[in-house]
mmCIF file of C-alpha atoms and ligand atoms in Angstrom:
data_model
loop_
_atom_site.group_PDB
_atom_site.id
_atom_site.type_symbol
_atom_site.label_atom_id
_atom_site.label_comp_id
_atom_site.label_asym_id
_atom_site.label_seq_id
_atom_site.Cartn_x
_atom_site.Cartn_y
_atom_site.Cartn_z
ATOM 1 C CA MET A 1 0.164 -0.040 -0.052
ATOM 2 C CA HIS A 2 1.243 3.432 -0.538
ATOM 3 C CA LYS A 3 3.124 5.125 2.192
ATOM 4 C CA THR A 4 1.230 8.491 2.225
ATOM 5 C CA LEU A 5 -2.312 6.416 2.032
ATOM 6 C CA LEU A 6 -1.078 4.059 5.123
ATOM 7 C CA LYS A 7 0.025 7.137 7.129
ATOM 8 C CA THR A 8 -3.367 8.706 6.199
ATOM 9 C CA LEU A 9 -5.327 5.610 7.501
ATOM 10 C CA ASN A 10 -3.302 5.490 10.700
ATOM 11 C CA ASP A 11 -4.038 9.019 11.476
ATOM 12 C CA LEU A 12 -7.603 8.385 11.057
ATOM 13 C CA ILE A 13 -7.579 5.480 13.305
ATOM 14 C CA LEU A 14 -5.736 7.096 15.926
ATOM 15 C CA LYS A 15 -7.867 10.359 15.667
ATOM 16 C CA PHE A 16 -11.631 8.722 15.816
ATOM 17 C CA LYS A 17 -9.746 6.217 18.402
ATOM 18 C CA ILE A 18 -11.138 3.225 16.152
ATOM 19 C CA GLN A 19 -9.126 0.751 17.668
ATOM 20 C CA GLU A 20 -10.738 1.692 21.263
ATOM 21 C CA ALA A 21 -14.335 1.552 19.897
ATOM 22 C CA THR A 22 -13.685 -1.928 17.960
ATOM 23 C CA GLY A 23 -11.425 -3.567 19.930
ATOM 24 C CA LEU A 24 -9.223 -4.294 16.937
ATOM 25 C CA ASN A 25 -5.422 -4.411 16.466
ATOM 26 C CA LEU A 26 -4.052 -1.637 13.870
ATOM 27 C CA THR A 27 -3.899 -4.272 11.290
ATOM 28 C CA ASP A 28 -7.424 -5.136 11.306
ATOM 29 C CA ALA A 29 -8.928 -1.393 11.999
ATOM 30 C CA ILE A 30 -6.957 -0.479 8.902
ATOM 31 C CA VAL A 31 -8.567 -3.555 7.010
ATOM 32 C CA LEU A 32 -11.839 -2.487 8.319
ATOM 33 C CA ILE A 33 -11.396 1.284 6.958
ATOM 34 C CA GLN A 34 -10.118 -0.092 3.578
ATOM 35 C CA ASP A 35 -13.302 -2.212 3.332
ATOM 36 C CA LEU A 36 -15.695 0.688 4.059
ATOM 37 C CA ILE A 37 -13.752 2.980 1.824
ATOM 38 C CA ASN A 38 -14.187 0.100 -0.842
ATOM 39 C CA LEU A 39 -18.197 -0.362 0.078
ATOM 40 C CA GLN A 40 -18.726 3.219 -0.161
ATOM 41 C CA ALA A 41 -17.082 3.368 -3.854
ATOM 42 C CA ILE A 42 -19.103 0.569 -5.093
ATOM 43 C CA ASN A 43 -22.543 1.839 -3.460
ATOM 44 C CA THR A 44 -21.716 5.068 -5.169
ATOM 45 C CA ILE A 45 -20.942 3.651 -8.486
ATOM 46 C CA GLY A 46 -23.946 1.413 -8.365
ATOM 47 C CA ARG A 47 -26.661 4.263 -6.894
ATOM 48 C CA GLY A 48 -27.977 5.448 -10.332
ATOM 49 C CA LYS A 49 -28.838 1.945 -11.083
ATOM 50 C CA PHE A 50 -30.244 0.974 -7.871
ATOM 51 C CA LEU A 51 -32.501 4.318 -8.073
ATOM 52 C CA GLU A 52 -33.980 2.976 -11.114
ATOM 53 C CA THR A 53 -35.310 -0.293 -9.751
ATOM 54 C CA LYS A 54 -39.165 -0.716 -8.308
ATOM 55 C CA LYS A 55 -39.128 -4.214 -7.017
ATOM 56 C CA ARG A 56 -36.551 -4.228 -4.129
ATOM 57 C CA ALA A 57 -35.735 -6.208 -0.911
ATOM 58 C CA LEU A 58 -34.084 -5.434 2.259
ATOM 59 C CA PHE A 59 -31.614 -8.110 3.647
ATOM 60 C CA LEU A 60 -31.338 -7.308 7.564
ATOM 61 C CA PRO A 61 -28.880 -9.761 9.601
ATOM 62 C CA HIS A 62 -30.342 -11.849 12.490
ATOM 63 C CA CYS A 63 -27.745 -10.663 14.600
ATOM 64 C CA SER A 64 -29.035 -7.376 14.959
ATOM 65 C CA ARG A 65 -32.006 -8.620 16.355
ATOM 66 C CA LYS A 66 -32.684 -7.600 19.994
ATOM 67 C CA TYR A 67 -32.926 -10.775 21.190
ATOM 68 C CA MET A 68 -31.462 -14.074 19.876
ATOM 69 C CA ASP A 69 -33.082 -16.811 21.764
ATOM 70 C CA ASN A 70 -36.786 -17.649 22.249
ATOM 71 C CA ARG A 71 -37.882 -14.186 23.612
ATOM 72 C CA CYS A 72 -37.625 -13.204 20.017
ATOM 73 C CA GLN A 73 -40.859 -13.606 18.613
ATOM 74 C CA ALA A 74 -40.186 -13.826 14.728
ATOM 75 C CA THR A 75 -41.258 -16.779 12.723
ATOM 76 C CA PHE A 76 -38.670 -18.866 11.019
ATOM 77 C CA ASN A 77 -39.331 -19.990 7.360
ATOM 78 C CA SER A 78 -36.995 -22.758 6.747
ATOM 79 C CA ASP A 79 -37.800 -22.885 3.072
ATOM 80 C CA ILE A 80 -36.600 -19.223 2.429
ATOM 81 C CA PRO A 81 -34.718 -19.555 4.994
ATOM 82 C CA SER A 82 -35.538 -16.242 6.551
ATOM 83 C CA TYR A 83 -37.284 -14.722 10.115
ATOM 84 C CA ALA A 84 -40.008 -12.519 10.069
ATOM 85 C CA CYS A 85 -40.190 -9.641 12.466
ATOM 86 C CA ALA A 86 -43.152 -9.996 15.126
ATOM 87 C CA HIS A 87 -42.619 -6.518 16.135
ATOM 88 C CA CYS A 88 -42.283 -7.699 20.013
ATOM 89 C CA SER A 89 -39.720 -5.285 20.875
ATOM 90 C CA LYS A 90 -40.497 -1.452 19.922
ATOM 91 C CA ASP A 91 -36.727 -0.835 20.476
ATOM 92 C CA CYS A 92 -35.319 -3.609 18.411
ATOM 93 C CA LEU A 93 -33.133 -2.469 15.350
ATOM 94 C CA VAL A 94 -34.503 -5.004 13.229
ATOM 95 C CA ASN A 95 -38.065 -4.025 13.820
ATOM 96 C CA LYS A 96 -37.307 -0.338 13.390
ATOM 97 C CA ALA A 97 -35.722 -1.053 10.038
ATOM 98 C CA ASP A 98 -38.490 -3.549 8.999
ATOM 99 C CA GLN A 99 -41.302 -1.308 9.504
ATOM 100 C CA TYR A 100 -39.724 1.656 7.786
ATOM 101 C CA ALA A 101 -38.776 -0.455 4.923
ATOM 102 C CA LYS A 102 -42.032 -2.057 4.408
ATOM 103 C CA LYS A 103 -43.805 1.530 4.327
ATOM 104 C CA LYS A 104 -41.032 2.278 1.413
ATOM 105 C CA GLY A 105 -42.262 -0.827 -0.252
ATOM 106 C CA TYR A 106 -39.641 -3.127 0.182
ATOM 107 C CA ASP A 107 -39.825 -7.006 1.183
ATOM 108 C CA ILE A 108 -37.978 -7.645 4.262
ATOM 109 C CA TYR A 109 -35.457 -10.865 5.183
ATOM 110 C CA VAL A 110 -33.806 -11.307 8.188
ATOM 111 C CA LEU A 111 -31.633 -13.685 7.277
ATOM 112 C CA PRO A 112 -29.300 -16.237 9.283
ATOM 113 C CA GLY A 113 -26.502 -15.631 6.451
ATOM 114 C CA GLY A 114 -25.916 -14.179 3.345
ATOM 115 C CA SER A 115 -25.674 -17.496 1.567
ATOM 116 C CA CYS A 116 -29.574 -17.596 1.232
ATOM 117 C CA ILE A 117 -29.444 -14.480 -0.922
ATOM 118 C CA PRO A 118 -28.780 -16.122 -4.368
ATOM 119 C CA LYS A 119 -31.748 -18.532 -4.154
ATOM 120 C CA ILE A 120 -34.040 -15.480 -2.628
ATOM 121 C CA LEU A 121 -33.044 -13.876 -5.631
ATOM 122 C CA LYS A 122 -33.334 -16.625 -8.218
ATOM 123 C CA THR A 123 -36.851 -17.124 -7.239
ATOM 124 C CA SER A 124 -38.294 -13.750 -6.463
ATOM 125 C CA HIS A 125 -36.353 -11.749 -9.100
ATOM 126 C CA TYR A 126 -35.729 -8.460 -7.318
ATOM 127 C CA GLU A 127 -34.428 -5.445 -9.454
ATOM 128 C CA GLY A 128 -33.033 -3.622 -6.389
ATOM 129 C CA ILE A 129 -31.624 -5.070 -2.869
ATOM 130 C CA VAL A 130 -30.229 -3.342 0.165
ATOM 131 C CA GLY A 131 -28.128 -5.419 2.496
ATOM 132 C CA VAL A 132 -26.899 -5.073 6.020
ATOM 133 C CA ALA A 133 -24.132 -6.954 7.247
ATOM 134 C CA CYS A 134 -20.530 -6.983 8.477
ATOM 135 C CA GLY A 135 -17.347 -7.056 6.356
ATOM 136 C CA GLU A 136 -16.559 -10.424 6.168
ATOM 137 C CA GLU A 137 -20.114 -11.494 5.127
ATOM 138 C CA MET A 138 -19.927 -8.712 2.581
ATOM 139 C CA LYS A 139 -16.794 -10.561 1.267
ATOM 140 C CA MET A 140 -18.234 -13.730 1.021
ATOM 141 C CA MET A 141 -21.476 -12.425 -0.762
ATOM 142 C CA SER A 142 -19.539 -10.346 -3.676
ATOM 143 C CA PRO A 143 -18.791 -13.499 -5.808
ATOM 144 C CA LEU A 144 -21.884 -15.214 -4.934
ATOM 145 C CA LEU A 145 -23.812 -12.022 -6.430
ATOM 146 C CA ASN A 146 -21.676 -11.403 -9.296
ATOM 147 C CA GLY A 147 -23.325 -11.722 -12.604
ATOM 148 C CA MET A 148 -26.458 -11.633 -11.454
ATOM 149 C CA GLU A 149 -28.785 -8.930 -12.820
ATOM 150 C CA VAL A 150 -29.547 -6.946 -9.615
ATOM 151 C CA ALA A 151 -28.786 -3.544 -8.299
ATOM 152 C CA GLY A 152 -27.334 -3.358 -4.752
ATOM 153 C CA GLN A 153 -26.518 -1.103 -2.179
ATOM 154 C CA ALA A 154 -24.774 -2.332 1.182
ATOM 155 C CA ILE A 155 -25.108 -0.781 4.699
ATOM 156 C CA PRO A 156 -21.979 -2.165 6.866
ATOM 157 C CA LEU A 157 -22.680 -3.199 10.946
ATOM 158 C CA ILE A 158 -21.090 -1.000 12.951
ATOM 159 C CA LYS A 159 -20.977 -3.155 15.637
ATOM 160 C CA ASN A 160 -19.973 -6.765 14.638
ATOM 161 C CA GLY A 161 -19.655 -10.091 16.747
ATOM 162 C CA CYS A 162 -22.626 -12.229 15.350
ATOM 163 C CA ALA A 163 -24.771 -11.041 18.431
ATOM 164 C CA ASN A 164 -26.185 -7.596 19.698
ATOM 165 C CA THR A 165 -24.611 -6.194 16.365
ATOM 166 C CA LEU A 166 -25.783 -2.611 15.459
ATOM 167 C CA PHE A 167 -26.288 -0.750 12.061
ATOM 168 C CA ASN A 168 -26.849 3.045 11.528
ATOM 169 C CA MET A 169 -30.619 3.484 11.128
ATOM 170 C CA GLU A 170 -29.991 6.993 9.649
ATOM 171 C CA THR A 171 -27.598 5.211 7.064
ATOM 172 C CA LEU A 172 -30.450 2.833 6.355
ATOM 173 C CA VAL A 173 -33.201 5.532 5.851
ATOM 174 C CA LYS A 174 -31.140 7.251 3.233
ATOM 175 C CA VAL A 175 -29.828 4.392 1.163
ATOM 176 C CA ILE A 176 -33.058 2.938 1.074
HETATM 177 S S1 SF4 B 201 -38.906 -6.983 17.258
HETATM 178 FE FE1 SF4 B 201 -38.689 -8.623 15.592
HETATM 179 S S2 SF4 B 201 -36.759 -9.392 15.520
HETATM 180 FE FE2 SF4 B 201 -36.776 -7.801 17.446
HETATM 181 S S3 SF4 B 201 -36.779 -9.347 18.909
HETATM 182 FE FE3 SF4 B 201 -38.891 -9.010 18.222
HETATM 183 S S4 SF4 B 201 -39.414 -10.354 16.927
HETATM 184 FE FE4 SF4 B 201 -37.512 -10.723 16.922
HETATM 185 S S1 SF4 B 202 -21.831 -10.235 12.284
HETATM 186 FE FE1 SF4 B 202 -21.487 -10.611 10.212
HETATM 187 S S2 SF4 B 202 -21.123 -13.213 10.093
HETATM 188 FE FE2 SF4 B 202 -21.693 -12.510 12.308
HETATM 189 S S3 SF4 B 202 -24.023 -13.063 12.102
HETATM 190 FE FE3 SF4 B 202 -23.814 -11.106 11.743
HETATM 191 S S4 SF4 B 202 -23.636 -10.729 9.649
HETATM 192 FE FE4 SF4 B 202 -23.514 -12.815 9.904
#
């Protein structure tokens, strides 16, 4: 990597206390920032095509539910497979995103993993999709979605860890 870029990333990580906030070491924090920059570039390039789409879906990660045990009242459809939020908790991030996106005409899927997405796209033929996930999941998804005729926008998790994860609702509102 170019030395100037590396120094800029180092400075950003120190300035915004990214290591403290994420618990990552410096190398992983640099990879995180690079992933976010790449993601933003991909979103920007694909934005025009996405805005022309009508039939859209929102894919939310199951790890952002308020509860990941039987206190979550969502029903699970193993054929898709996806959870359908039952709106048991007003302060659940998945509930908020679900309700907002439904009003905007989106179909919502709360997924146990991104590998379900190609199957959903083959059966439901969405023109545009918005996906919320961590960087690792996004990287795994990219090759699976390559070659599919769908315009995508991605929203990264701002807190990872496969449970009690967070995404930014304001970002979601702007993207969808
Ligand atoms: S609001 Fe929905 S996703 Fe959140 S815990 Fe309740 S049923 Fe599960
Ligand atoms: S943190 Fe990433 S890999 Fe873990 S459950 Fe959430 S989206 Fe999937």
